[in-house]
Short mmCIF file of C-alpha atoms and ligand atoms in Angstrom, two decimals:
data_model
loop_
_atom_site.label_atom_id
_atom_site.label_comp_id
_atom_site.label_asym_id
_atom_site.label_seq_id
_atom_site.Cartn_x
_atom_site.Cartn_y
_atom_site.Cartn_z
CA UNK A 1 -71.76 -40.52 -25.56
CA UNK A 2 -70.03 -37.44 -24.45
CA UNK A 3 -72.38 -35.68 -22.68
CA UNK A 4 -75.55 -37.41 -22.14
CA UNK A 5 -78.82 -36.17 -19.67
CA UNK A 6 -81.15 -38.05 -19.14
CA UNK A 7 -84.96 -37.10 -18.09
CA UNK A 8 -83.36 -34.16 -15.95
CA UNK A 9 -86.09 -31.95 -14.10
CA UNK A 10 -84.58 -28.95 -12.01
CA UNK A 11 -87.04 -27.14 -9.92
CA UNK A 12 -85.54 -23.67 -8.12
CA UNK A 13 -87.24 -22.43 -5.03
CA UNK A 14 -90.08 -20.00 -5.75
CA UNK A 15 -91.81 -18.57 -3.06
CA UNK A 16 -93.42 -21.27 -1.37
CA UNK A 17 -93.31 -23.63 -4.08
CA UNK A 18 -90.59 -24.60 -6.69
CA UNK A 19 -90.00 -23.25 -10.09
CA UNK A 20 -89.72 -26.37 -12.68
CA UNK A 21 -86.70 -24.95 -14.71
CA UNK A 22 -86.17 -27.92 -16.71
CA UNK A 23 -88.97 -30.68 -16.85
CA UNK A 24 -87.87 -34.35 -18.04
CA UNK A 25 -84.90 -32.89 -20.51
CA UNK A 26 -82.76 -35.47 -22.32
CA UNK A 27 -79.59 -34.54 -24.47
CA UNK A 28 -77.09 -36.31 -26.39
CA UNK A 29 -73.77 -34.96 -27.94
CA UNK A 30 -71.03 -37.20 -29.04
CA UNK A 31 -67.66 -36.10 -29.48
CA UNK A 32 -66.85 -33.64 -32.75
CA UNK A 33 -70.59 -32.12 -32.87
CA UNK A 34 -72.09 -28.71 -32.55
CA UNK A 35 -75.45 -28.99 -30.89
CA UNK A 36 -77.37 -25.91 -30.56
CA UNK A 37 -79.88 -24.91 -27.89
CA UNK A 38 -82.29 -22.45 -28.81
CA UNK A 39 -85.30 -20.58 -26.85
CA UNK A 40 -86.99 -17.95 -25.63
CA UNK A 41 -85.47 -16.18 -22.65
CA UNK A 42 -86.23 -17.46 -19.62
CA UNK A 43 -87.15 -21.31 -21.13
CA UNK A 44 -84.01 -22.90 -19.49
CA UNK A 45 -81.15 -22.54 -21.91
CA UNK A 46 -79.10 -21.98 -18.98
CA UNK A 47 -80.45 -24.20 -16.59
CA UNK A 48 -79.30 -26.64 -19.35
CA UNK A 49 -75.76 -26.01 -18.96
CA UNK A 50 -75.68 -25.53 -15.40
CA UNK A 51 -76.59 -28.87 -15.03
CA UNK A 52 -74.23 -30.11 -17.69
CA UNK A 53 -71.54 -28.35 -16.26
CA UNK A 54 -72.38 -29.92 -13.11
CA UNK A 55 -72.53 -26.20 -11.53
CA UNK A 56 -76.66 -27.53 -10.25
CA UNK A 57 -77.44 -30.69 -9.25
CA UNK A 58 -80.84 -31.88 -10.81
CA UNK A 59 -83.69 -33.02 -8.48
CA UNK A 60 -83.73 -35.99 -10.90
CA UNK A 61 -82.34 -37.48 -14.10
CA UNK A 62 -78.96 -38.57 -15.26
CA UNK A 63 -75.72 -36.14 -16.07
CA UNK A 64 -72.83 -38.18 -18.10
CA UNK A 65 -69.81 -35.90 -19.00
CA UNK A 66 -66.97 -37.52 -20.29
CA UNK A 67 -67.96 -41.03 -19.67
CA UNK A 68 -68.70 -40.07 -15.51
CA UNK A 69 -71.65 -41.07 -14.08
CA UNK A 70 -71.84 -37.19 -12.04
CA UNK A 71 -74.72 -38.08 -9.67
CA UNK A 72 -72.10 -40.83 -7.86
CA UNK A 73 -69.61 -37.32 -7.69
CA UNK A 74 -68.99 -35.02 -4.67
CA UNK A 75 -68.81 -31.52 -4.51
CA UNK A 76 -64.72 -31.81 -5.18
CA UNK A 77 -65.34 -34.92 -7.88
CA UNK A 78 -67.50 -32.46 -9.74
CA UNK A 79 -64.67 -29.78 -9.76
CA UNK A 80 -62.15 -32.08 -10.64
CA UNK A 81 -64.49 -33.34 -13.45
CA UNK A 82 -64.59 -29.57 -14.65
CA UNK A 83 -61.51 -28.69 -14.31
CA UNK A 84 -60.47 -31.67 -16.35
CA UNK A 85 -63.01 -32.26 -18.80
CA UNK A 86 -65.35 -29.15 -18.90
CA UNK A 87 -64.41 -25.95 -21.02
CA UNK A 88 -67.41 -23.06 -20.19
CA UNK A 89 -68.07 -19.95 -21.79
CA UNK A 90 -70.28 -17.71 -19.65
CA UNK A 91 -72.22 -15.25 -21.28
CA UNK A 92 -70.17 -12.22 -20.21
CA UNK A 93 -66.89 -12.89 -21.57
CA UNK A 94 -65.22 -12.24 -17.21
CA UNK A 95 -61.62 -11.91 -18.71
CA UNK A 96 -59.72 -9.64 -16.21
CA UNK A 97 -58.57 -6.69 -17.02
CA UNK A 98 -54.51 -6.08 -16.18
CA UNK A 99 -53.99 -9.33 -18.40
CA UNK A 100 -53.27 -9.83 -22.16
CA UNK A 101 -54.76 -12.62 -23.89
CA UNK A 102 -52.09 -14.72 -23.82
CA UNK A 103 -51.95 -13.89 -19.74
CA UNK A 104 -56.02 -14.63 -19.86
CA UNK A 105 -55.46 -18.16 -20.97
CA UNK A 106 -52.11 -19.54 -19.17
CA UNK A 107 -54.20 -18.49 -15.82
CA UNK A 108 -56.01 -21.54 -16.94
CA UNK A 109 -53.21 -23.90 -16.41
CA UNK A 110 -51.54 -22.45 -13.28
CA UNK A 111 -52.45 -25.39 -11.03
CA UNK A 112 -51.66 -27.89 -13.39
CA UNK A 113 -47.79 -28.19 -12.92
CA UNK A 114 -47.25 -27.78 -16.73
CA UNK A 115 -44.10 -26.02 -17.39
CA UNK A 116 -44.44 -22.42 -18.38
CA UNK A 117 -43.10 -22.35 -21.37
CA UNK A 118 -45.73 -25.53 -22.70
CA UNK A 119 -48.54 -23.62 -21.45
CA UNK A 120 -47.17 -20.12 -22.86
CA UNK A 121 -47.04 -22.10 -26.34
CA UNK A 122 -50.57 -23.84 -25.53
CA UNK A 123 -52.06 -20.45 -25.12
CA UNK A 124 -50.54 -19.21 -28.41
CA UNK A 125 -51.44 -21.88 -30.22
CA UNK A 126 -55.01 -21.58 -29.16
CA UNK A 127 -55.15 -18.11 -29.81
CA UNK A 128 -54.07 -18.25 -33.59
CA UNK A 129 -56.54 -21.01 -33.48
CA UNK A 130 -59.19 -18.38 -32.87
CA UNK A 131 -57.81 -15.81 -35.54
CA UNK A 132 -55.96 -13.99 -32.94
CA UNK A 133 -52.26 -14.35 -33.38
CA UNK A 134 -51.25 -11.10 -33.23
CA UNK A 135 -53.06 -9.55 -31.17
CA UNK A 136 -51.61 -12.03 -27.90
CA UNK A 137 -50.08 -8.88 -26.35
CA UNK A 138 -53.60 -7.20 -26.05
CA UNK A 139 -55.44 -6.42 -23.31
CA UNK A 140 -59.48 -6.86 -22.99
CA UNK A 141 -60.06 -3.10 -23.47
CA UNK A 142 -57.69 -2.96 -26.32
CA UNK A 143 -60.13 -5.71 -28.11
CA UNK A 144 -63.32 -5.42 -29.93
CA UNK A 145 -66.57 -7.66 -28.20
CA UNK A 146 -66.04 -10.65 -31.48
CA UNK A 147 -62.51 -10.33 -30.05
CA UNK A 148 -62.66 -10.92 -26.61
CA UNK A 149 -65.59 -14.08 -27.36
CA UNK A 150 -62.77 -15.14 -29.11
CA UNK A 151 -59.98 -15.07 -26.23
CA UNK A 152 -63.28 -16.42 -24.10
CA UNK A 153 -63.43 -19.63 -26.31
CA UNK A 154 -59.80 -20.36 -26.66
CA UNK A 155 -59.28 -20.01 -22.88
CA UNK A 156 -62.43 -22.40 -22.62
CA UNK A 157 -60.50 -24.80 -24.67
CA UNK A 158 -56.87 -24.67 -22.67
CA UNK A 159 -57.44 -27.48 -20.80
CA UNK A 160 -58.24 -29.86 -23.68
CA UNK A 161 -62.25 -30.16 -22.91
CA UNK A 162 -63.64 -33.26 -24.04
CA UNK A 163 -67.48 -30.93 -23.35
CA UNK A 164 -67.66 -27.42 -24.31
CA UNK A 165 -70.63 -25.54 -22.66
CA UNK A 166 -71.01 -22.08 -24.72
CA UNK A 167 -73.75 -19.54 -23.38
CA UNK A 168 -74.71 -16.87 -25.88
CA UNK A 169 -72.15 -15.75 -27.02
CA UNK A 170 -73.44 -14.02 -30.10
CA UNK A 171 -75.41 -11.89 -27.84
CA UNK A 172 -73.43 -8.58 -27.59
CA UNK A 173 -72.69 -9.30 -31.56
CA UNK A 174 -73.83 -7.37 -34.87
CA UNK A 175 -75.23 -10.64 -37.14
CA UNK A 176 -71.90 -10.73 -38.85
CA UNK A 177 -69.78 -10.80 -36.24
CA UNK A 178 -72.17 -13.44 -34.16
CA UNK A 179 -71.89 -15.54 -37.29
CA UNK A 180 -68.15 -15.82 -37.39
CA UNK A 181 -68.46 -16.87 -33.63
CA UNK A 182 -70.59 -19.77 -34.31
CA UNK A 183 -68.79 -20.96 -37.47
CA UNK A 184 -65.35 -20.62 -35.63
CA UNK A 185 -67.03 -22.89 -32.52
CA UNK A 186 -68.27 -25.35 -35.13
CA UNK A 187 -64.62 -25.65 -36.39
CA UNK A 188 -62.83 -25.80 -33.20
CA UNK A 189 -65.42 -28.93 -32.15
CA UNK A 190 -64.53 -30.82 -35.54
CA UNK A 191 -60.90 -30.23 -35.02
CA UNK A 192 -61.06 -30.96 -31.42
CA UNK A 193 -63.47 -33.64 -31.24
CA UNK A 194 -65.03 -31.87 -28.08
CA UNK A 195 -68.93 -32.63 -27.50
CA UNK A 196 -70.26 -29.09 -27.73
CA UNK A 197 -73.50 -27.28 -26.96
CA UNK A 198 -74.21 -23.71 -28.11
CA UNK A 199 -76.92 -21.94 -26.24
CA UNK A 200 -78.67 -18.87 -28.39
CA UNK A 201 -81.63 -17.40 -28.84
CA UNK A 202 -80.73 -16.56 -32.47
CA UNK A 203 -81.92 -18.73 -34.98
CA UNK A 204 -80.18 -17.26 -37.93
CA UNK A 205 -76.97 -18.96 -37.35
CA UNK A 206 -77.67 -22.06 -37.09
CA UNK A 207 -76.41 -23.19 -40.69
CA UNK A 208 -73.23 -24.95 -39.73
CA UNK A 209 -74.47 -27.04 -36.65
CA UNK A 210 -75.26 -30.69 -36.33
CA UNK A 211 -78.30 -30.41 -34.28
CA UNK A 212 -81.03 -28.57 -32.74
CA UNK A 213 -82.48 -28.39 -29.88
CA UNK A 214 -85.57 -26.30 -29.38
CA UNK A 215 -86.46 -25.20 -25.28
CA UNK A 216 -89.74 -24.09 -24.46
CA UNK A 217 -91.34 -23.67 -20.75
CA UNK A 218 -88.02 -25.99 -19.61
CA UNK A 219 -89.02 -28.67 -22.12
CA UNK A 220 -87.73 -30.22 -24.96
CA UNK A 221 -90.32 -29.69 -27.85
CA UNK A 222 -88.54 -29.82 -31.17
CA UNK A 223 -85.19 -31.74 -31.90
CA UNK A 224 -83.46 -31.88 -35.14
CA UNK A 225 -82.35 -34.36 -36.81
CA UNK A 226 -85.36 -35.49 -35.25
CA UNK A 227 -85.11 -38.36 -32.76
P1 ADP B 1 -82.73 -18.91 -20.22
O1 ADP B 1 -81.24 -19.12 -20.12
O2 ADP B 1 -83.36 -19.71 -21.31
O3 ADP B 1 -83.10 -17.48 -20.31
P2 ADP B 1 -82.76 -19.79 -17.43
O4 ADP B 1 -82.25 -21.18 -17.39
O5 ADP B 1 -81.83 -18.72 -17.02
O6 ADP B 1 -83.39 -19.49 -18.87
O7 ADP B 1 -84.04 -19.68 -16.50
C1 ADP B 1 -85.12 -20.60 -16.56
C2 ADP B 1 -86.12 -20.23 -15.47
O8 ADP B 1 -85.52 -20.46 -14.18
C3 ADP B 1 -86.53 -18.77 -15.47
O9 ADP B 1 -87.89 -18.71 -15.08
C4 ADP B 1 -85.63 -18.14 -14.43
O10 ADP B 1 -86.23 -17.02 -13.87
C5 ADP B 1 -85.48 -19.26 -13.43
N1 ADP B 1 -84.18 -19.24 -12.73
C6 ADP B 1 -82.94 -19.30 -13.33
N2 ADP B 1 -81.96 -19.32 -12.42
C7 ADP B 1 -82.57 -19.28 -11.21
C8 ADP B 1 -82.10 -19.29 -9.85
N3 ADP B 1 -80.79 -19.36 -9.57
N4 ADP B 1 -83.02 -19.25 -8.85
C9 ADP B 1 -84.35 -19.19 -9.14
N5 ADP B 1 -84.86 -19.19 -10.38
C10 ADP B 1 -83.98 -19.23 -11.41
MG1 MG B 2 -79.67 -17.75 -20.29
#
């Protein structure tokens, strides 16, 4: 399994007690599926990939990404295991603003030692992979939103992910648009055989995914295909 948790429960502090974020959550994705996570706002969606991104540490349970036990980890193991094996998409597409698309993506692959000119050609291939081959040159303001989640994802994907971790990123989409963005990350996991999960709070597009995962109250209380 790709990415597996296992009975995770992640409590925040809360006053003088502790907020149970996620209580007793278990998740499977193998490689090549789109699993969705959907929920009311504040249920846990996030929590959820925190902890599969290995960004929180549960109080207890079982994180496997990529075949890596993460609890036996350090704090540099777990970036290392990120870096390598993790693509994320936060919510807010954070591209920086002097760069152009291609620019937003070889950034990705500066510490790797790759020669330039691979990762230039990695970044343009990604990008027409998204729909965005000519527009490589642009910069963030000189894209529409659907655009930019676009560079988001393919700079998610530079460093060959075997786990993609997508937070809502339909939410600052008109229904057509937000559709395209979850058909295009259904693609891109078939083609690229990552394990991905797609957080959302949008139930409409959730035609083209291989599962469902329903949050409520930090629990798991409707899965399908069931299991
Ligand atoms: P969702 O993404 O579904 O909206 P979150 O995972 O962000 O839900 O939040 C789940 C619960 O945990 C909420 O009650 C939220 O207020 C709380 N929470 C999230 N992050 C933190 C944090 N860093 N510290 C304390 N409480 C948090
Ligand atoms: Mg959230």
């Amino acid at each position: 399994m790709t990415l597996l948790l296992e009975d995770v429960t992640l409590t925040y502090p809360d006053g003088e007690g502790r907020l149970t974020a996620l209580d007793s959550v278990s998740l499977e994705v193998p490689a090549g599926r789109l699993t969705a996570v959907v929920g009311p706002s504040g249920s846990g969606k996030s929590s959820l990939l925190a902890v599969a991104a290995t960004l929180v540490t549960p109080d207890r349970g079982r994180v496997v990404v990529a075949g890596t036990e993460t609890g036996t980890l350090d704090a540099a193991g777990r970036a290392a295991l990120r870096r390598e094996r993790v693509g994320i998409v936060f919510q807010q597409p954070n591209l920086l603003g002097s760069l152009t698309a291609a620019e937003q993506l070889q950034v990705m692959a500066h510490l790797s030692g790759a020669r330039p000119k691979a990762v230039r050609e990695r970044a343009l291939a990604l990008l027409d992979a998204v729909g965005l081959a000519d527009l490589a040159g642009r910069r963030p303001h000189q894209l529409s939103g659907g655009q930019r989640q676009r560079v988001n994802i393919a700079r998610a994907l530079m460093n060959e992910p075997s786990v993609l971790l997508v937070d809502e990123p339909t939410s600052a989409l008109d229904h057509e648009r937000g559709a395209e963005v979850v058909a295009l990350l259904a693609t891109l996991t078939r083609e690229r055989g990552t394990a991905t999960v797609l957080v959302t709070h949008d139930y409409t597009h959730l035609a083209c995914v291989d599962g469902t995962v329903l949050v409520q109250d930090g629990r798991v209380t409707e899965r399908t295909p069931a299991s």
